[in-house]
């Protein structure tokens, strides 16, 4: 089975390239399921019911999130109402929605687990322990394929989690840094891995933002209201090929212009 994971979609430009590229990608690669990180899909950051609808219209089965998931006020209802829009599972219990869902293929099921890191981020619950708990849940729910989105800043934390989960889940992909890493691989016990999927949005940008605004914030250190860049977009992600019993056979990074 082939499962495509797509890096953080940035704004309406990101939603548009998703809609223009995903249907053909799905056909050409024979993709069975698509997981998209949508934490930046709304213009002005976060996710809204409208941006989530655009991602689902493009062909996504599950939307994962991150530190920006609950930024927009109407994101609260979205997460409560739609079980396929996830926020990190290791948020506190006060957060709406959840970080785990099941996709039923009929002959097998895929569990999707969304986690957020602790290193250089807010102090959330431990992603390792949350993963253990949700893997047990996935087994009880009869999922043979388990996908994990680790939304984190530190490459070491993502990689440590991937080795910790090697052989226990089908694949682990990192999100949040918006820069695709060149390390997609299958770990020794059969778990596919990439440290960061990259981003889906404006190519000539700093993580999706207009470069001049990033320079102003980082160089001049003055308060700056970010705006998304314009111009041509790319779609970045990773295609995992897994057996029906959940072992990863192949992991290939994709960059589609
Ligand atoms: Fe992001
Ligand atoms: Fe993020």
mmCIF file of N, CA, C and O in Angstrom, residues 84-128:
data_model
loop_
_atom_site.group_PDB
_atom_site.id
_atom_site.type_symbol
_atom_site.label_atom_id
_atom_site.label_comp_id
_atom_site.label_asym_id
_atom_site.label_seq_id
_atom_site.Cartn_x
_atom_site.Cartn_y
_atom_site.Cartn_z
ATOM 1 N N UNK A 84 -11.237 13.405 11.646
ATOM 2 C CA UNK A 84 -10.069 13.241 10.765
ATOM 3 C C UNK A 84 -9.215 14.512 10.683
ATOM 4 O O UNK A 84 -8.295 14.594 9.880
ATOM 5 N N UNK A 85 -9.559 15.500 11.507
ATOM 6 C CA UNK A 85 -8.692 16.678 11.667
ATOM 7 C C UNK A 85 -8.051 16.549 13.048
ATOM 8 O O UNK A 85 -8.723 16.685 14.075
ATOM 9 N N UNK A 86 -6.761 16.247 13.053
ATOM 10 C CA UNK A 86 -6.073 15.973 14.317
ATOM 11 C C UNK A 86 -5.310 17.189 14.807
ATOM 12 O O UNK A 86 -4.861 18.017 14.012
ATOM 13 N N UNK A 87 -5.144 17.240 16.113
ATOM 14 C CA UNK A 87 -4.157 18.140 16.730
ATOM 15 C C UNK A 87 -3.219 17.231 17.530
ATOM 16 O O UNK A 87 -3.553 16.043 17.756
ATOM 17 N N UNK A 88 -2.056 17.710 17.960
ATOM 18 C CA UNK A 88 -1.159 16.794 18.661
ATOM 19 C C UNK A 88 -1.838 16.125 19.862
ATOM 20 O O UNK A 88 -2.535 16.772 20.643
ATOM 21 N N UNK A 89 -1.616 14.812 19.974
ATOM 22 C CA UNK A 89 -2.257 14.026 21.035
ATOM 23 C C UNK A 89 -1.724 14.402 22.409
ATOM 24 O O UNK A 89 -2.405 14.188 23.410
ATOM 25 N N UNK A 90 -0.498 14.941 22.460
ATOM 26 C CA UNK A 90 0.071 15.287 23.767
ATOM 27 C C UNK A 90 -0.155 16.743 24.159
ATOM 28 O O UNK A 90 0.527 17.257 25.037
ATOM 29 N N UNK A 91 -1.127 17.417 23.520
ATOM 30 C CA UNK A 91 -1.688 18.658 24.070
ATOM 31 C C UNK A 91 -2.391 18.290 25.380
ATOM 32 O O UNK A 91 -2.672 17.118 25.645
ATOM 33 N N UNK A 92 -2.748 19.299 26.194
ATOM 34 C CA UNK A 92 -3.465 18.985 27.441
ATOM 35 C C UNK A 92 -4.909 18.567 27.115
ATOM 36 O O UNK A 92 -5.398 18.792 26.001
ATOM 37 N N UNK A 93 -5.565 18.005 28.122
ATOM 38 C CA UNK A 93 -6.951 17.553 27.930
ATOM 39 C C UNK A 93 -7.908 18.721 27.700
ATOM 40 O O UNK A 93 -9.051 18.516 27.278
ATOM 41 N N UNK A 94 -7.452 19.955 27.965
ATOM 42 C CA UNK A 94 -8.314 21.122 27.750
ATOM 43 C C UNK A 94 -8.505 21.414 26.258
ATOM 44 O O UNK A 94 -9.453 22.110 25.874
ATOM 45 N N UNK A 95 -7.621 20.893 25.423
ATOM 46 C CA UNK A 95 -7.704 21.167 23.982
ATOM 47 C C UNK A 95 -8.866 20.395 23.358
ATOM 48 O O UNK A 95 -9.144 19.261 23.761
ATOM 49 N N UNK A 96 -9.537 20.977 22.371
ATOM 50 C CA UNK A 96 -10.619 20.251 21.689
ATOM 51 C C UNK A 96 -10.040 19.184 20.761
ATOM 52 O O UNK A 96 -8.874 19.254 20.359
ATOM 53 N N UNK A 97 -10.885 18.226 20.414
ATOM 54 C CA UNK A 97 -10.486 17.212 19.432
ATOM 55 C C UNK A 97 -9.512 16.210 20.013
ATOM 56 O O UNK A 97 -9.381 16.061 21.219
ATOM 57 N N UNK A 98 -8.814 15.502 19.114
ATOM 58 C CA UNK A 98 -7.840 14.532 19.596
ATOM 59 C C UNK A 98 -6.709 14.360 18.582
ATOM 60 O O UNK A 98 -6.717 14.978 17.515
ATOM 61 N N UNK A 99 -5.754 13.532 18.943
ATOM 62 C CA UNK A 99 -4.556 13.358 18.110
ATOM 63 C C UNK A 99 -4.420 11.951 17.575
ATOM 64 O O UNK A 99 -3.296 11.471 17.350
ATOM 65 N N UNK A 100 -5.558 11.288 17.374
ATOM 66 C CA UNK A 100 -5.541 9.886 16.940
ATOM 67 C C UNK A 100 -6.785 9.611 16.122
ATOM 68 O O UNK A 100 -7.884 10.046 16.493
ATOM 69 N N UNK A 101 -6.634 8.937 14.997
ATOM 70 C CA UNK A 101 -7.835 8.498 14.271
ATOM 71 C C UNK A 101 -7.535 7.207 13.523
ATOM 72 O O UNK A 101 -6.370 6.791 13.403
ATOM 73 N N UNK A 102 -8.591 6.586 13.053
ATOM 74 C CA UNK A 102 -8.471 5.335 12.304
ATOM 75 C C UNK A 102 -9.027 5.531 10.897
ATOM 76 O O UNK A 102 -10.117 6.105 10.742
ATOM 77 N N UNK A 103 -8.276 5.060 9.898
ATOM 78 C CA UNK A 103 -8.775 5.059 8.519
ATOM 79 C C UNK A 103 -9.051 3.598 8.166
ATOM 80 O O UNK A 103 -8.145 2.760 8.256
ATOM 81 N N UNK A 104 -10.288 3.312 7.786
ATOM 82 C CA UNK A 104 -10.686 1.924 7.520
ATOM 83 C C UNK A 104 -10.647 1.651 6.019
ATOM 84 O O UNK A 104 -11.392 2.257 5.255
ATOM 85 N N UNK A 105 -9.735 0.754 5.604
ATOM 86 C CA UNK A 105 -9.648 0.400 4.180
ATOM 87 C C UNK A 105 -10.538 -0.802 3.841
ATOM 88 O O UNK A 105 -10.514 -1.301 2.729
ATOM 89 N N UNK A 106 -11.240 -1.322 4.821
ATOM 90 C CA UNK A 106 -12.048 -2.532 4.596
ATOM 91 C C UNK A 106 -11.257 -3.761 4.977
ATOM 92 O O UNK A 106 -11.540 -4.395 5.986
ATOM 93 N N UNK A 107 -10.199 -4.055 4.225
ATOM 94 C CA UNK A 107 -9.401 -5.253 4.510
ATOM 95 C C UNK A 107 -8.362 -4.992 5.602
ATOM 96 O O UNK A 107 -7.798 -5.921 6.167
ATOM 97 N N UNK A 108 -8.081 -3.718 5.908
ATOM 98 C CA UNK A 108 -7.174 -3.383 7.006
ATOM 99 C C UNK A 108 -7.470 -1.961 7.469
ATOM 100 O O UNK A 108 -8.230 -1.241 6.823
ATOM 101 N N UNK A 109 -6.837 -1.578 8.591
ATOM 102 C CA UNK A 109 -7.052 -0.223 9.117
ATOM 103 C C UNK A 109 -5.702 0.451 9.326
ATOM 104 O O UNK A 109 -4.710 -0.216 9.659
ATOM 105 N N UNK A 110 -5.708 1.770 9.174
ATOM 106 C CA UNK A 110 -4.506 2.568 9.469
ATOM 107 C C UNK A 110 -4.834 3.512 10.628
ATOM 108 O O UNK A 110 -5.826 4.258 10.566
ATOM 109 N N UNK A 111 -3.994 3.485 11.654
ATOM 110 C CA UNK A 111 -4.103 4.468 12.741
ATOM 111 C C UNK A 111 -3.154 5.614 12.430
ATOM 112 O O UNK A 111 -2.017 5.393 11.981
ATOM 113 N N UNK A 112 -3.618 6.835 12.642
ATOM 114 C CA UNK A 112 -2.749 8.015 12.483
ATOM 115 C C UNK A 112 -2.613 8.679 13.842
ATOM 116 O O UNK A 112 -3.617 8.980 14.506
ATOM 117 N N UNK A 113 -1.362 8.859 14.244
ATOM 118 C CA UNK A 113 -1.046 9.460 15.549
ATOM 119 C C UNK A 113 -0.303 10.768 15.299
ATOM 120 O O UNK A 113 0.681 10.799 14.561
ATOM 121 N N UNK A 114 -0.779 11.845 15.909
ATOM 122 C CA UNK A 114 -0.164 13.177 15.754
ATOM 123 C C UNK A 114 0.454 13.571 17.097
ATOM 124 O O UNK A 114 -0.229 13.594 18.120
ATOM 125 N N UNK A 115 1.763 13.851 17.072
ATOM 126 C CA UNK A 115 2.487 14.216 18.309
ATOM 127 C C UNK A 115 3.189 15.544 18.123
ATOM 128 O O UNK A 115 3.488 15.943 16.986
ATOM 129 N N UNK A 116 3.495 16.207 19.237
ATOM 130 C CA UNK A 116 4.300 17.428 19.162
ATOM 131 C C UNK A 116 5.513 17.260 20.077
ATOM 132 O O UNK A 116 5.431 16.612 21.130
ATOM 133 N N UNK A 117 6.649 17.815 19.645
ATOM 134 C CA UNK A 117 7.891 17.675 20.401
ATOM 135 C C UNK A 117 7.958 18.619 21.590
ATOM 136 O O UNK A 117 7.160 19.549 21.730
ATOM 137 N N UNK A 118 8.928 18.376 22.446
ATOM 138 C CA UNK A 118 9.146 19.193 23.647
ATOM 139 C C UNK A 118 10.397 20.045 23.560
ATOM 140 O O UNK A 118 10.500 21.039 24.279
ATOM 141 N N UNK A 119 11.351 19.660 22.713
ATOM 142 C CA UNK A 119 12.635 20.371 22.682
ATOM 143 C C UNK A 119 12.473 21.669 21.883
ATOM 144 O O UNK A 119 12.018 21.641 20.731
ATOM 145 N N UNK A 120 12.811 22.797 22.504
ATOM 146 C CA UNK A 120 12.651 24.142 21.910
ATOM 147 C C UNK A 120 11.188 24.457 21.568
ATOM 148 O O UNK A 120 10.909 25.246 20.671
ATOM 149 N N UNK A 121 10.248 23.789 22.259
ATOM 150 C CA UNK A 121 8.818 24.045 22.057
ATOM 151 C C UNK A 121 8.198 24.257 23.442
ATOM 152 O O UNK A 121 8.890 24.202 24.446
ATOM 153 N N UNK A 122 6.902 24.457 23.487
ATOM 154 C CA UNK A 122 6.206 24.531 24.782
ATOM 155 C C UNK A 122 6.350 23.176 25.495
ATOM 156 O O UNK A 122 6.523 22.149 24.841
ATOM 157 N N UNK A 123 6.247 23.176 26.827
ATOM 158 C CA UNK A 123 6.386 21.897 27.557
ATOM 159 C C UNK A 123 5.115 21.054 27.522
ATOM 160 O O UNK A 123 4.302 21.080 28.430
ATOM 161 N N UNK A 124 4.942 20.320 26.441
ATOM 162 C CA UNK A 124 3.790 19.426 26.312
ATOM 163 C C UNK A 124 4.090 18.114 27.034
ATOM 164 O O UNK A 124 5.220 17.875 27.456
ATOM 165 N N UNK A 125 3.091 17.225 27.117
ATOM 166 C CA UNK A 125 3.340 15.894 27.684
ATOM 167 C C UNK A 125 4.360 15.167 26.817
ATOM 168 O O UNK A 125 4.560 15.509 25.644
ATOM 169 N N UNK A 126 4.941 14.121 27.377
ATOM 170 C CA UNK A 126 6.021 13.397 26.690
ATOM 171 C C UNK A 126 5.506 12.704 25.415
ATOM 172 O O UNK A 126 4.608 11.854 25.485
ATOM 173 N N UNK A 127 6.066 13.035 24.254
ATOM 174 C CA UNK A 127 5.587 12.393 23.016
ATOM 175 C C UNK A 127 5.904 10.896 22.963
ATOM 176 O O UNK A 127 5.152 10.128 22.348
ATOM 177 N N UNK A 128 6.976 10.482 23.621
ATOM 178 C CA UNK A 128 7.346 9.057 23.618
ATOM 179 C C UNK A 128 6.273 8.247 24.367
ATOM 180 O O UNK A 128 5.795 7.215 23.881
#
